[in-house]
CSV table of C-alpha atoms in Angstrom, one decimal:
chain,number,residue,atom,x,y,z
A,1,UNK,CA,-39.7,1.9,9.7
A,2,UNK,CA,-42.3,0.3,7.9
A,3,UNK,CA,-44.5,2.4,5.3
A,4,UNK,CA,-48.2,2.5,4.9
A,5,UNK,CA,-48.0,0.5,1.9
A,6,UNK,CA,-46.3,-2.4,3.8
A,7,UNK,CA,-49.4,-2.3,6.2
A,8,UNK,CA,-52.2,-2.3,3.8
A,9,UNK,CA,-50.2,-5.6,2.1
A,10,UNK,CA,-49.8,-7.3,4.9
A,11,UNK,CA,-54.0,-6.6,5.7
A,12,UNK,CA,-54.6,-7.9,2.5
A,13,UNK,CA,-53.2,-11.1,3.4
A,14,UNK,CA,-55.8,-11.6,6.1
A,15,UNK,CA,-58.5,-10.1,4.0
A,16,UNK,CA,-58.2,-13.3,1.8
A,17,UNK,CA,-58.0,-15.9,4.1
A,18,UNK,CA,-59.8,-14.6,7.3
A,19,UNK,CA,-62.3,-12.0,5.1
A,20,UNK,CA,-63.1,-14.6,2.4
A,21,UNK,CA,-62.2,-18.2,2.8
A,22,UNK,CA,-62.2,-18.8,6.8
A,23,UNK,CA,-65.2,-16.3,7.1
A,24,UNK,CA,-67.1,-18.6,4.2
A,25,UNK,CA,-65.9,-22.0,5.7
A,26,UNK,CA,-67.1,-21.2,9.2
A,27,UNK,CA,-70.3,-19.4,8.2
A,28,UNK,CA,-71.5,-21.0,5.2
A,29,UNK,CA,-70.1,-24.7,4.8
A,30,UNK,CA,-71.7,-26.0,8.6
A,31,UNK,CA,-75.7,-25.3,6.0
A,32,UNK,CA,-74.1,-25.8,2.7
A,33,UNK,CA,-73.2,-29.1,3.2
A,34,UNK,CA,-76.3,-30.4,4.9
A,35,UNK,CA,-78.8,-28.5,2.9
A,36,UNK,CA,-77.5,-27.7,-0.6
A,37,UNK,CA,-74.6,-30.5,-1.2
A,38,UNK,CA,-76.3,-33.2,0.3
A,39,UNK,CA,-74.4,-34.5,3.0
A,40,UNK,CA,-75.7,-35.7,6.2
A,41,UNK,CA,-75.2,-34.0,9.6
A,42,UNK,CA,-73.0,-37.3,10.7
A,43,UNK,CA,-71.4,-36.9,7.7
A,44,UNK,CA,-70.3,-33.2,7.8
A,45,UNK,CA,-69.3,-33.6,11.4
A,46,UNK,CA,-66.8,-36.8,10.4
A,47,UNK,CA,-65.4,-34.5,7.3
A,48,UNK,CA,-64.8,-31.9,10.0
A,49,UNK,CA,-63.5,-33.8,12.3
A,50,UNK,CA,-61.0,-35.7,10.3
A,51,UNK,CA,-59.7,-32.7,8.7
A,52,UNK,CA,-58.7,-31.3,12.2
A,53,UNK,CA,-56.6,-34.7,12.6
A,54,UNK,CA,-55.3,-34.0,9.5
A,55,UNK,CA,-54.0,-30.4,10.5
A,56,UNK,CA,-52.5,-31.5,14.2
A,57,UNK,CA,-50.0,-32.9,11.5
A,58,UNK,CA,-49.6,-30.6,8.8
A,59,UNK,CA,-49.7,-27.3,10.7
A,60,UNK,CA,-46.7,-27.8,12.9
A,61,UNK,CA,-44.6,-29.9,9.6
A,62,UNK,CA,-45.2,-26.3,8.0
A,63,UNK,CA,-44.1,-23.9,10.6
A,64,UNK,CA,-41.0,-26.0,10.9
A,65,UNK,CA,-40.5,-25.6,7.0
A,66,UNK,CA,-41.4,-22.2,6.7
A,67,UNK,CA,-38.5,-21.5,9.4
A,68,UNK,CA,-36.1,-23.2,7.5
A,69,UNK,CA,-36.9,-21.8,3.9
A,70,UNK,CA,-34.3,-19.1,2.0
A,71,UNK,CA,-34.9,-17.7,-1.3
A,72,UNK,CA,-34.6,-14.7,-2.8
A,73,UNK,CA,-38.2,-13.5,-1.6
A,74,UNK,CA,-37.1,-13.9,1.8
A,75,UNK,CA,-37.9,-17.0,4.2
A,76,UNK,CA,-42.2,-16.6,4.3
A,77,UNK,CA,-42.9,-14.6,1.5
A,78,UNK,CA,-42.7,-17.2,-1.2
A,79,UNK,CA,-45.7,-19.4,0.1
A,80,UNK,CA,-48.0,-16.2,-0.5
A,81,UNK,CA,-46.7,-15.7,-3.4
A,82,UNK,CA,-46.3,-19.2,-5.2
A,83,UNK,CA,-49.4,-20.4,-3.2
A,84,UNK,CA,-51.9,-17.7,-4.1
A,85,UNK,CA,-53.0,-19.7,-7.4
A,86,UNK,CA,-54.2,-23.0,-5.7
A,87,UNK,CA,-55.6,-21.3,-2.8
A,88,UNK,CA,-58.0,-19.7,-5.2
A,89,UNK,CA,-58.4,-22.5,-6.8
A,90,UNK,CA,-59.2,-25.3,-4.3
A,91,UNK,CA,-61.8,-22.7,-2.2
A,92,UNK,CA,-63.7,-22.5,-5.8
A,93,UNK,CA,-63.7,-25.8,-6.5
A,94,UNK,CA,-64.9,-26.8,-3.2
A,95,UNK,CA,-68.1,-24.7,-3.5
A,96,UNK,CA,-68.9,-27.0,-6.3
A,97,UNK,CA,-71.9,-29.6,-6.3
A,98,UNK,CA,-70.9,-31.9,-8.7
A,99,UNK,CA,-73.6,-34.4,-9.9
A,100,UNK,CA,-72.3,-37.5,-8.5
A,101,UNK,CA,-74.1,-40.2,-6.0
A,102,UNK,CA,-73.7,-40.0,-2.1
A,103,UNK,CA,-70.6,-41.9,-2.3
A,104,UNK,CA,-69.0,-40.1,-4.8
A,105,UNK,CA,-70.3,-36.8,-3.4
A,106,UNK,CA,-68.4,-38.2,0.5
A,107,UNK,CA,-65.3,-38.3,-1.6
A,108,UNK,CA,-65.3,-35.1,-3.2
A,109,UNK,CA,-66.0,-33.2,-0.1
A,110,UNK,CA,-63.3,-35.0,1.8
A,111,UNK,CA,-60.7,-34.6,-0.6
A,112,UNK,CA,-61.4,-31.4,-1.4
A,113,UNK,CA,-61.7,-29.7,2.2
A,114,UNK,CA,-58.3,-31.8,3.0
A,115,UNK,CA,-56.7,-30.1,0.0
A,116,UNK,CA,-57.8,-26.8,1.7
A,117,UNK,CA,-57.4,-27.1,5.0
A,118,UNK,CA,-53.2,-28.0,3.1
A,119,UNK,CA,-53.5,-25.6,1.2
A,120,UNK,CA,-54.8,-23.1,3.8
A,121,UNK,CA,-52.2,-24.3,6.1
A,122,UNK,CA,-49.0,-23.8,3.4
A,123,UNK,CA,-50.5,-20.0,3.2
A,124,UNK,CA,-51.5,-18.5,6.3
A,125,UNK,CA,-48.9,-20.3,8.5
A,126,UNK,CA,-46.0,-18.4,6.9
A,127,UNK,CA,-48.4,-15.3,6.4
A,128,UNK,CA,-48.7,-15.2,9.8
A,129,UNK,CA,-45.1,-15.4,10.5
A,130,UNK,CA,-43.9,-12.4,8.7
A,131,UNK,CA,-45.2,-10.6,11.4
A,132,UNK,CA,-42.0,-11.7,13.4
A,133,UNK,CA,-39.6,-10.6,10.8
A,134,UNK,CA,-41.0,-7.4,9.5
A,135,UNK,CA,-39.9,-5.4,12.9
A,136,UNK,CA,-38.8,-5.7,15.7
A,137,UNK,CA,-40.6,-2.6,17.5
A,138,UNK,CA,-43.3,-3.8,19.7
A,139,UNK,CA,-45.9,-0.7,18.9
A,140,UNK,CA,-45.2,-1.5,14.8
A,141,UNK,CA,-45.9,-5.2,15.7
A,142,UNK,CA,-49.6,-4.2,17.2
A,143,UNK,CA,-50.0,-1.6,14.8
A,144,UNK,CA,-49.4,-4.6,12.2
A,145,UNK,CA,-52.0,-7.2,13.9
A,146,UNK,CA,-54.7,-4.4,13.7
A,147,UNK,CA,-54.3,-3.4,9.8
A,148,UNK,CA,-54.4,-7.3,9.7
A,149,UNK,CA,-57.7,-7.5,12.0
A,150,UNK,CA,-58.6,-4.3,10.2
A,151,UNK,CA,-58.3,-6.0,6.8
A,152,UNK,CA,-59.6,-9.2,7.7
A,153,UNK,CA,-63.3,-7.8,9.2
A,154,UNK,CA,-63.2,-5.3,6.4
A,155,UNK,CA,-63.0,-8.1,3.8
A,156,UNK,CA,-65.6,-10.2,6.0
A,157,UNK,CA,-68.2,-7.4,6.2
A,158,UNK,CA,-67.9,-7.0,1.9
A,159,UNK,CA,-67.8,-11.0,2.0
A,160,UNK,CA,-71.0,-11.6,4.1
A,161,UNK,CA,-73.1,-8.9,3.2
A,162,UNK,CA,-72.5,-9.3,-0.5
A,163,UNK,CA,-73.0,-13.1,-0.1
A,164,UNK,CA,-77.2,-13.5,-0.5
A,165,UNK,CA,-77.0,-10.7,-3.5
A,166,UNK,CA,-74.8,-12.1,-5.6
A,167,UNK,CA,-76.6,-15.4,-5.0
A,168,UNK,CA,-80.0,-13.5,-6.3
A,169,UNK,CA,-77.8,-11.8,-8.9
A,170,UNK,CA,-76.6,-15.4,-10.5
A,171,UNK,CA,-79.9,-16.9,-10.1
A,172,UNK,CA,-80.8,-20.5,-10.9
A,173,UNK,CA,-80.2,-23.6,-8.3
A,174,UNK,CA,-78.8,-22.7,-4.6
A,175,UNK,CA,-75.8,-25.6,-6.1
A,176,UNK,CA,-75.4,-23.0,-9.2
A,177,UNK,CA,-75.7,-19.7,-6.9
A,178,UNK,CA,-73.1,-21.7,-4.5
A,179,UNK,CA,-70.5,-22.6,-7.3
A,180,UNK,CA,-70.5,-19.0,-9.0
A,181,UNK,CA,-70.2,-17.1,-5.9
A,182,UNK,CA,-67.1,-19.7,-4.9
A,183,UNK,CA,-65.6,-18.7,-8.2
A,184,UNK,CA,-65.7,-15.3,-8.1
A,185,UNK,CA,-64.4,-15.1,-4.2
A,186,UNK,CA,-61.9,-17.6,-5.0
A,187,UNK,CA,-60.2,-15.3,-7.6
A,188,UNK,CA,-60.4,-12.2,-5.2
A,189,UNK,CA,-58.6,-14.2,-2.5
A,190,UNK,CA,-56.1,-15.3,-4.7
A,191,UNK,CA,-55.1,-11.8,-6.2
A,192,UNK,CA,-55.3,-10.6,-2.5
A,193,UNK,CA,-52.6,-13.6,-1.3
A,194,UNK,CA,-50.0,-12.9,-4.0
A,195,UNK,CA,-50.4,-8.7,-3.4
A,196,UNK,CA,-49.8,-9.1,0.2
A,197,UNK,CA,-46.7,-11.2,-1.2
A,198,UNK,CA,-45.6,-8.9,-2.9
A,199,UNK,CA,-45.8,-5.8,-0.9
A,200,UNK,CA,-44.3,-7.0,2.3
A,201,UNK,CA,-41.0,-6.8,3.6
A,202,UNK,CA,-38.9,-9.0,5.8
A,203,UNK,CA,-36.1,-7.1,7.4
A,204,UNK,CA,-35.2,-9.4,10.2
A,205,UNK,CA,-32.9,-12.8,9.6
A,206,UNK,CA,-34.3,-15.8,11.8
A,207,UNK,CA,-31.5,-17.6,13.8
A,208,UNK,CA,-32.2,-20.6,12.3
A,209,UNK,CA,-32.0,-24.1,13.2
A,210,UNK,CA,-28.6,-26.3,11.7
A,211,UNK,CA,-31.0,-29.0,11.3
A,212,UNK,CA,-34.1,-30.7,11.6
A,213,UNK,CA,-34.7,-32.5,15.0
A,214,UNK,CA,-37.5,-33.2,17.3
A,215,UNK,CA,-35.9,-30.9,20.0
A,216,UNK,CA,-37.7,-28.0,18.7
A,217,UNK,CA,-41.2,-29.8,19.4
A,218,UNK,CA,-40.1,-30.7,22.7
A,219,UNK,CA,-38.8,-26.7,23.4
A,220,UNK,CA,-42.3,-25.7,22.3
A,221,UNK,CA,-44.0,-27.7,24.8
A,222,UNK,CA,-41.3,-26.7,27.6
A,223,UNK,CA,-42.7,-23.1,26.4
A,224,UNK,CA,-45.4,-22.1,29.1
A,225,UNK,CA,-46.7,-18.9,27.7
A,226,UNK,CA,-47.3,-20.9,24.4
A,227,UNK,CA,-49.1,-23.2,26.1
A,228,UNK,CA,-51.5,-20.7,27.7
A,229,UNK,CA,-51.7,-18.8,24.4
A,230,UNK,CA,-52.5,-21.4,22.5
A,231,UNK,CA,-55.1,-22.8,24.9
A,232,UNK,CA,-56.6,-19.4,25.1
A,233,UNK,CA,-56.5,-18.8,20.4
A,234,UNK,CA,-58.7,-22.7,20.9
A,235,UNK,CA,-61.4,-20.6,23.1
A,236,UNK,CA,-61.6,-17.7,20.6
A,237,UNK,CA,-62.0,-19.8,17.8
A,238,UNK,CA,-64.5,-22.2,19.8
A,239,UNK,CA,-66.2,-19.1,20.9
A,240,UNK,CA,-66.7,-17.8,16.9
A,241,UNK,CA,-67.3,-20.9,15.4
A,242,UNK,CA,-70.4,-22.3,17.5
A,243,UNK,CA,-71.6,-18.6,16.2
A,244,UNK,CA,-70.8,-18.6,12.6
A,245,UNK,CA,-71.9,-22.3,12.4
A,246,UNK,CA,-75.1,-21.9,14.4
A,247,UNK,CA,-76.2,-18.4,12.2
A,248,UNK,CA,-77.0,-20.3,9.2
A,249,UNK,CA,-79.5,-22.5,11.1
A,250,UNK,CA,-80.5,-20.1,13.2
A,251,UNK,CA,-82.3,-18.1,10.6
A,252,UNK,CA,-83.8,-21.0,8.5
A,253,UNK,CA,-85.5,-22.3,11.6
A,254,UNK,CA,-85.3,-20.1,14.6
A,255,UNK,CA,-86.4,-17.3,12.6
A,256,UNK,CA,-87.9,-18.7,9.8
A,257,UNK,CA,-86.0,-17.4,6.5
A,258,UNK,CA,-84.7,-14.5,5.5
A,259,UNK,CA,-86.0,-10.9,7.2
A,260,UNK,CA,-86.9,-8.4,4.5
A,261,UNK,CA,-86.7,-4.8,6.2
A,262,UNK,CA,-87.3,-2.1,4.0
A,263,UNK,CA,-85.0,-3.3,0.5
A,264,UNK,CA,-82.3,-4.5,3.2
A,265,UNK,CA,-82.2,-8.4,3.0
A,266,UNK,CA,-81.2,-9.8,6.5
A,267,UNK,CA,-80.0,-13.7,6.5
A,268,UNK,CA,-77.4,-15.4,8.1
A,269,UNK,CA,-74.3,-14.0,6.3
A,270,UNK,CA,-76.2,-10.2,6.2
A,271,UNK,CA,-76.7,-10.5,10.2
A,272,UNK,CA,-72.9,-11.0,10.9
A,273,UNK,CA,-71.9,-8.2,8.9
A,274,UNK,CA,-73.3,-5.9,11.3
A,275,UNK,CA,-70.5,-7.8,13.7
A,276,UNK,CA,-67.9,-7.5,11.2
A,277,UNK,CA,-67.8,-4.3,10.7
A,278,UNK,CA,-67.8,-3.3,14.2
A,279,UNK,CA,-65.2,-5.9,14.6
A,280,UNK,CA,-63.0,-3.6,12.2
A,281,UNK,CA,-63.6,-0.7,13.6
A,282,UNK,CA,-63.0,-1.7,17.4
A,283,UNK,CA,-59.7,-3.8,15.7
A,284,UNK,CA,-58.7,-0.3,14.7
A,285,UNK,CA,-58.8,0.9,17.8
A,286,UNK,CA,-57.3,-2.0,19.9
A,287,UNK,CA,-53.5,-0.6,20.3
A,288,UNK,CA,-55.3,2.6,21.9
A,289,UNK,CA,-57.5,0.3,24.6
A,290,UNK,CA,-54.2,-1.4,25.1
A,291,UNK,CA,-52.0,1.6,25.9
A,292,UNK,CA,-54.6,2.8,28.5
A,293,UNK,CA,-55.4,-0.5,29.6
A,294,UNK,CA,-51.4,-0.8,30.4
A,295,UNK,CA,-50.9,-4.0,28.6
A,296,UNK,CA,-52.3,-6.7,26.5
A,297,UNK,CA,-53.5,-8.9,29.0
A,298,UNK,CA,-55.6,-6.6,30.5
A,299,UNK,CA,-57.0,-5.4,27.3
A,300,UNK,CA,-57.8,-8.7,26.2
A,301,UNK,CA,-59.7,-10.1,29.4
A,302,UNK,CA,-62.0,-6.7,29.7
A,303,UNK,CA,-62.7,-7.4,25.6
A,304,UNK,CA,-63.6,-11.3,26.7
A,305,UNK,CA,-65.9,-9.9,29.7
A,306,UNK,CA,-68.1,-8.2,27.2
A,307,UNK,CA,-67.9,-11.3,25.1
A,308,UNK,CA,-69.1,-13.1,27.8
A,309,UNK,CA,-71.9,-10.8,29.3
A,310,UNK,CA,-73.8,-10.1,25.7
A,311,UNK,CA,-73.2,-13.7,24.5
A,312,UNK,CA,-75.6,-14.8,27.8
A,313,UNK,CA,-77.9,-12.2,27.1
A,314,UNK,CA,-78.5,-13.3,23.7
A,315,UNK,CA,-80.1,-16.4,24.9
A,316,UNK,CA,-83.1,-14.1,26.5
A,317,UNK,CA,-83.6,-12.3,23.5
A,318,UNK,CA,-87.4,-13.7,22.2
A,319,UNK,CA,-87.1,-16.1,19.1
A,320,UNK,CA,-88.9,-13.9,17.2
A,321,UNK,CA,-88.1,-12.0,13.7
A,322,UNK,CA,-89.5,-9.0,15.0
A,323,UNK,CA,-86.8,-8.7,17.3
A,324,UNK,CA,-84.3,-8.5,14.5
A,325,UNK,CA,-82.7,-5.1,15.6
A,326,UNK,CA,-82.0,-6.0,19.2
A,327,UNK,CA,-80.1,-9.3,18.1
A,328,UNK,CA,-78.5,-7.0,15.7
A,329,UNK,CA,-77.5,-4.9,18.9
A,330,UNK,CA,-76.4,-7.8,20.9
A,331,UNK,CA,-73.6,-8.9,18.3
A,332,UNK,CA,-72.4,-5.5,17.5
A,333,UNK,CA,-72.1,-5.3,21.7
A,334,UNK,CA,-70.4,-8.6,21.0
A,335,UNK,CA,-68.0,-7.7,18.2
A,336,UNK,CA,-66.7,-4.9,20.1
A,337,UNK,CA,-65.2,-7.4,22.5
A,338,UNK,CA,-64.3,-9.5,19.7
A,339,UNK,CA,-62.8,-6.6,17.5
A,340,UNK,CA,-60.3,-5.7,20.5
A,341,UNK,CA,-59.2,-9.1,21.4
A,342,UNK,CA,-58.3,-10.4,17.8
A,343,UNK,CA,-54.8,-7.9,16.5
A,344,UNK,CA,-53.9,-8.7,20.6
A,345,UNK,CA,-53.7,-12.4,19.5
A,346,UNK,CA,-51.4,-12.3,17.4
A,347,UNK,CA,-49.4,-9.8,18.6
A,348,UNK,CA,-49.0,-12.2,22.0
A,349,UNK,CA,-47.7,-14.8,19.6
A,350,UNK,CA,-45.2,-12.7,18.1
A,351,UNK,CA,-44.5,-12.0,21.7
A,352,UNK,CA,-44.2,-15.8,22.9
A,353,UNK,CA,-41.9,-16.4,19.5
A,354,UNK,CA,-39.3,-13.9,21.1
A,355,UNK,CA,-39.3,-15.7,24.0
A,356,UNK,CA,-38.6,-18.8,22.8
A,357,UNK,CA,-35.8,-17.4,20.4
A,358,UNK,CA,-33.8,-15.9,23.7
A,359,UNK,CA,-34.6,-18.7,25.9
A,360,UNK,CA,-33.7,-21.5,23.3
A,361,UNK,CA,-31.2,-19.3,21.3
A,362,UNK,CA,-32.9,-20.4,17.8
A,363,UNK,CA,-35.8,-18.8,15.8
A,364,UNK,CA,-39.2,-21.0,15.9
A,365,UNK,CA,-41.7,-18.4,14.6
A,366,UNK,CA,-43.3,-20.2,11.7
A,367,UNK,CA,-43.6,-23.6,14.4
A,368,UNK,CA,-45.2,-21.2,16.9
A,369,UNK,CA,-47.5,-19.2,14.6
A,370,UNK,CA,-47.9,-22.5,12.9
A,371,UNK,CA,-50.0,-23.5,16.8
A,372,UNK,CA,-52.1,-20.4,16.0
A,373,UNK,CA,-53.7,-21.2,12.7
A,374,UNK,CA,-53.9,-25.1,14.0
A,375,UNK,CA,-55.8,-23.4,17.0
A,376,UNK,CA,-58.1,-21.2,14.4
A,377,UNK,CA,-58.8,-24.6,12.5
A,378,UNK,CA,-59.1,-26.7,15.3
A,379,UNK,CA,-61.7,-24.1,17.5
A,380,UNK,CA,-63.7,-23.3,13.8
A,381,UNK,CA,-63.7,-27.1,12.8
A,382,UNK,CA,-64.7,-28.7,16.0
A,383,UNK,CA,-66.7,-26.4,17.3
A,384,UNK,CA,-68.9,-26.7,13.4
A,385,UNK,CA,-68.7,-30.6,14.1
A,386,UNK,CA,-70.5,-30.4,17.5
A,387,UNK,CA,-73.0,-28.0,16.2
A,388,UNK,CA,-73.9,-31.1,13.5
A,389,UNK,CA,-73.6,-33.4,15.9
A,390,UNK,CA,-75.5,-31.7,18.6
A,391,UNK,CA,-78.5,-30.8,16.3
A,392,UNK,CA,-78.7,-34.5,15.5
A,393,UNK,CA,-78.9,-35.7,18.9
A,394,UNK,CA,-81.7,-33.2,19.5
A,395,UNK,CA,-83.6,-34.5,17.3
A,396,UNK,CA,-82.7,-33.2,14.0
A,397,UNK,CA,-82.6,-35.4,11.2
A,398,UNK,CA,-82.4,-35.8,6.8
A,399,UNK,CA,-84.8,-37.2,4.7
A,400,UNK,CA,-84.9,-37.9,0.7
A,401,UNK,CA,-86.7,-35.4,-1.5
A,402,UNK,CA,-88.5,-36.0,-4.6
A,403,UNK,CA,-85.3,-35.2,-6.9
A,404,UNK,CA,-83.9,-38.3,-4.9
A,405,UNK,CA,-81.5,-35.8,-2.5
A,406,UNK,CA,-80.9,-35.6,1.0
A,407,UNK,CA,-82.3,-32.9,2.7
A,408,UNK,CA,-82.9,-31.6,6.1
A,409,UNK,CA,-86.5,-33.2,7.6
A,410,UNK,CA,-88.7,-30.4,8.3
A,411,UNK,CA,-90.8,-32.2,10.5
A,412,UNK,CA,-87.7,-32.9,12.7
A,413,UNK,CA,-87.1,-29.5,13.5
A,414,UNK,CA,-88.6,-29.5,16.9
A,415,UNK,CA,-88.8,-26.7,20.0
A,416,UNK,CA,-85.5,-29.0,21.8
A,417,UNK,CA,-83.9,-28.4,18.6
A,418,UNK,CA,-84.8,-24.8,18.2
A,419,UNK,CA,-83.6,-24.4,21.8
A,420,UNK,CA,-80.2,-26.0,21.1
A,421,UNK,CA,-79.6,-24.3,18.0
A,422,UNK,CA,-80.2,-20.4,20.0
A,423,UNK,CA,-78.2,-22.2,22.9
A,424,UNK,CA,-75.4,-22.7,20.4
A,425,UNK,CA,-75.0,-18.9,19.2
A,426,UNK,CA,-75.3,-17.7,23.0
A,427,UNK,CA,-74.9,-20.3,25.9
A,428,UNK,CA,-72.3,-22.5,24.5
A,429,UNK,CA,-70.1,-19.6,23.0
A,430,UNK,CA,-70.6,-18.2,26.6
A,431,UNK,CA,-68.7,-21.1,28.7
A,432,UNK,CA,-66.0,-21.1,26.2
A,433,UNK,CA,-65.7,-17.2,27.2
A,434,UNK,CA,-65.3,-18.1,30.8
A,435,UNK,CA,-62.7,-21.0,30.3
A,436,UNK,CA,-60.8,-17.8,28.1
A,437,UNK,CA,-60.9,-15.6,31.1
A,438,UNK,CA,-59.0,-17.8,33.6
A,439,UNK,CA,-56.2,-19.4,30.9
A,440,UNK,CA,-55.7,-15.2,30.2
A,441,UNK,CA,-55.2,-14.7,34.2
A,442,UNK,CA,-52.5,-17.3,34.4
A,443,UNK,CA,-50.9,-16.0,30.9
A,444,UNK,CA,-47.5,-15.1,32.1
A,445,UNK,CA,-46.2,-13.0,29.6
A,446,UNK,CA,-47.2,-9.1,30.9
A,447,UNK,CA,-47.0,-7.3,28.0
């Protein structure tokens, strides 16, 4: 039976990566690097892109490890704990602006979002594969996924709303408010990483593979309800990415800067807070919609039908500041969808991994779990490319500014590309939503 202590741990693990370093890659790196490293929007939809080629490879090579790994600290608990240091590391260092030419700035960001998208990967694929070894009980399993959904919108809600006052608390250059802020949430995500290390438990043995082959590959893609899950964790991070990569722009030229209500500061990172949180609260409450739902499937496709319905009516909602509160409405109407479907996630894949241990007779959890934070990469990345991409072909473009930098071309910022950027945190989040609903129909697991 596993304690409360356990629990809180293994939420901490999330509240690092998913509450701090995800929630800041998605939201904040799509406008940081266009508008305060320098890059330009073909340029930070290549980095993107390529680093999602990079993880096809790297995520399933580290599932496969992480199966195979025995220590004294169990078979996944190691990579939290020994990797906690560089993950805090890289995320600060990659916040940097360092004072190099275009060239030298291209290389920095590429090497430096490769390292963490590696680094990212040696972390959360194991973290997320402790949840097949701590238990065995299918109720502790959910109850697990939604301290971990609980801990990762709690840390994302202190993480966003935090973000534009401790940038006015440091002061100085949006590179120097950028590079302290990435410091100091790069040490909380470390300490975070190695305490969810430490406090776990794993009390289940994997039946483990003799030796390496390429069977194991071809099992998983002989595995149908993977398949259908992992097609499905692609649409739910599509469907969050276009949001938290369109939010940024959104607010700098939708709605024209900041909103000052009252002594509350409402930007981009303040304004999905108000998702967050409800995200954590309806995350809490997931395992009870479930039981009366009857099952996870059903749970999940009523929590993407409300995705779907407030996502659309977003895109009615007048393009105007003084409208802050209902778009405020909207995505906590949103999050509530959100908030149940996330701890269902993975809990399915936890689900899928026992499958394919009694139908293939060996353990592939890290390989499977592995397909889920590929999938959270792959939706988040892509989904931040197109937005770059798609705001350039509206018409969107950089220009040089006096300091010799390239910046964002105010005169460029047209009504089609106003349009596509509030059709990007509604429309196009939307039809991801639908393609969700009818993978989740033909899910066969019935859990």
């Amino acid at each position: 039976m596993a304690t409360l202590k356990e629990k809180i741990g293994y939420a901490l693990g999330d509240a690092a990566a998913g509450g701090i370093t995800w929630k800041i890659m998605s939201i904040a790196f799509p406008l940081f690097f266009t508008n305060i490293f320098g890059l330009t929007f073909a340029d930070a939809a290549t980095l993107m892109l390529v680093a999602r080629m990079f993880d096809v490879v790297t995520d399933p090579i580290m599932g496969s490890l992480a199966d195979r790994m025995q220590s004294r600290w169990g078979t996944y608990r190691p990579f939290l704990i020994f990797g906690a240091l560089p993950f805090g590391l890289i995320f600060a260092l990659l916040l940097q602006t360092p004072d190099f030419s275009m060239t030298g700035k291209r290389i920095y960001a590429y090497t430096l979002y490769l390292l963490m998208m590696a680094i990212y990967t040696a972390v959360n694929v194991p973290y997320g594969s402790l949840l097949g070894v701590m238990t065995d009980d299918d109720n502790e399993k959910n109850q697990f996924s939604s301290f971990r959904m609980v801990g990762a919108y709690a840390m994302g809600f202190l993480t966003l709303f935090s973000f534009p006052y401790l940038q006015k608390l440091v002061g100085g250059t949006p590179q120097h408010q950028y590079s302290m802020v990435g410091i100091v949430f790069g040490i909380i995500a470390a300490v975070l990483t190695l305490l969810c290390g430490l406090l776990t438990k794993e009390r289940l043995k994997p039946k483990r593979a003799e030796k390496y082959s390429g069977k194991q590959f071809v099992d998983l893609f002989k595995n149908v309800p993977w398949l259908y899950l992992t097609g499905i964790s692609v649409c739910t991070n599509f469907f969050n990415g276009f949001r938290y990569a369109a939010a940024g722009y959104m607010f700098t030229y939708c709605l024209g800067g900041d909103i000052t209500v009252g002594k509350l500061i409402i930007n981009y990172t303040v304004f999905m807070t108000f998702g967050e949180l409800t995200c954590m609260v309806f995350g809490g409450l997931s395992p009870w919609v479930t039981k009366k739902l009857g099952s996870k499937k059903k749970a999940f496709i009523v929590a993407a039908i409300f995705c779907l319905i407030f996502s659309v009516l977003f895109f009615f909602i007048p393009m105007k500041a003084s409208w802050i509160w209902v778009m405020v409405a909207v995505v906590i109407l949103t999050s509530m969808g959100i908030g149940i479907y996330s701890p269902l996630l993975w809990s399915m894949y936890s689900d899928v991994a026992d499958y394919a241990t009694e139908k293939n007779g060996t353990s592939s959890t890290g390989l499977i779990f592995s397909s889920g934070t590929m999938a959270q990469k792959l939706g988040t990345a892509i989904s931040g490319a197109l937005v770059a991409l798609l705001l350039g072909l509206a018409g969107a473009s950089m220009t040089t500014d006096a300091m010799g930098n390239s910046v964002v071309d105010p005169a460029s910022i047209t009504h089609p590309v106003l349009e596509m950027i509030w059709s990007l945190f509604s429309l196009f989040p939307a039809a991801i939503v639908v393609i969700m609903i009818l993978l989740l129909i033909k899910y066969p697991i019935k859990k």
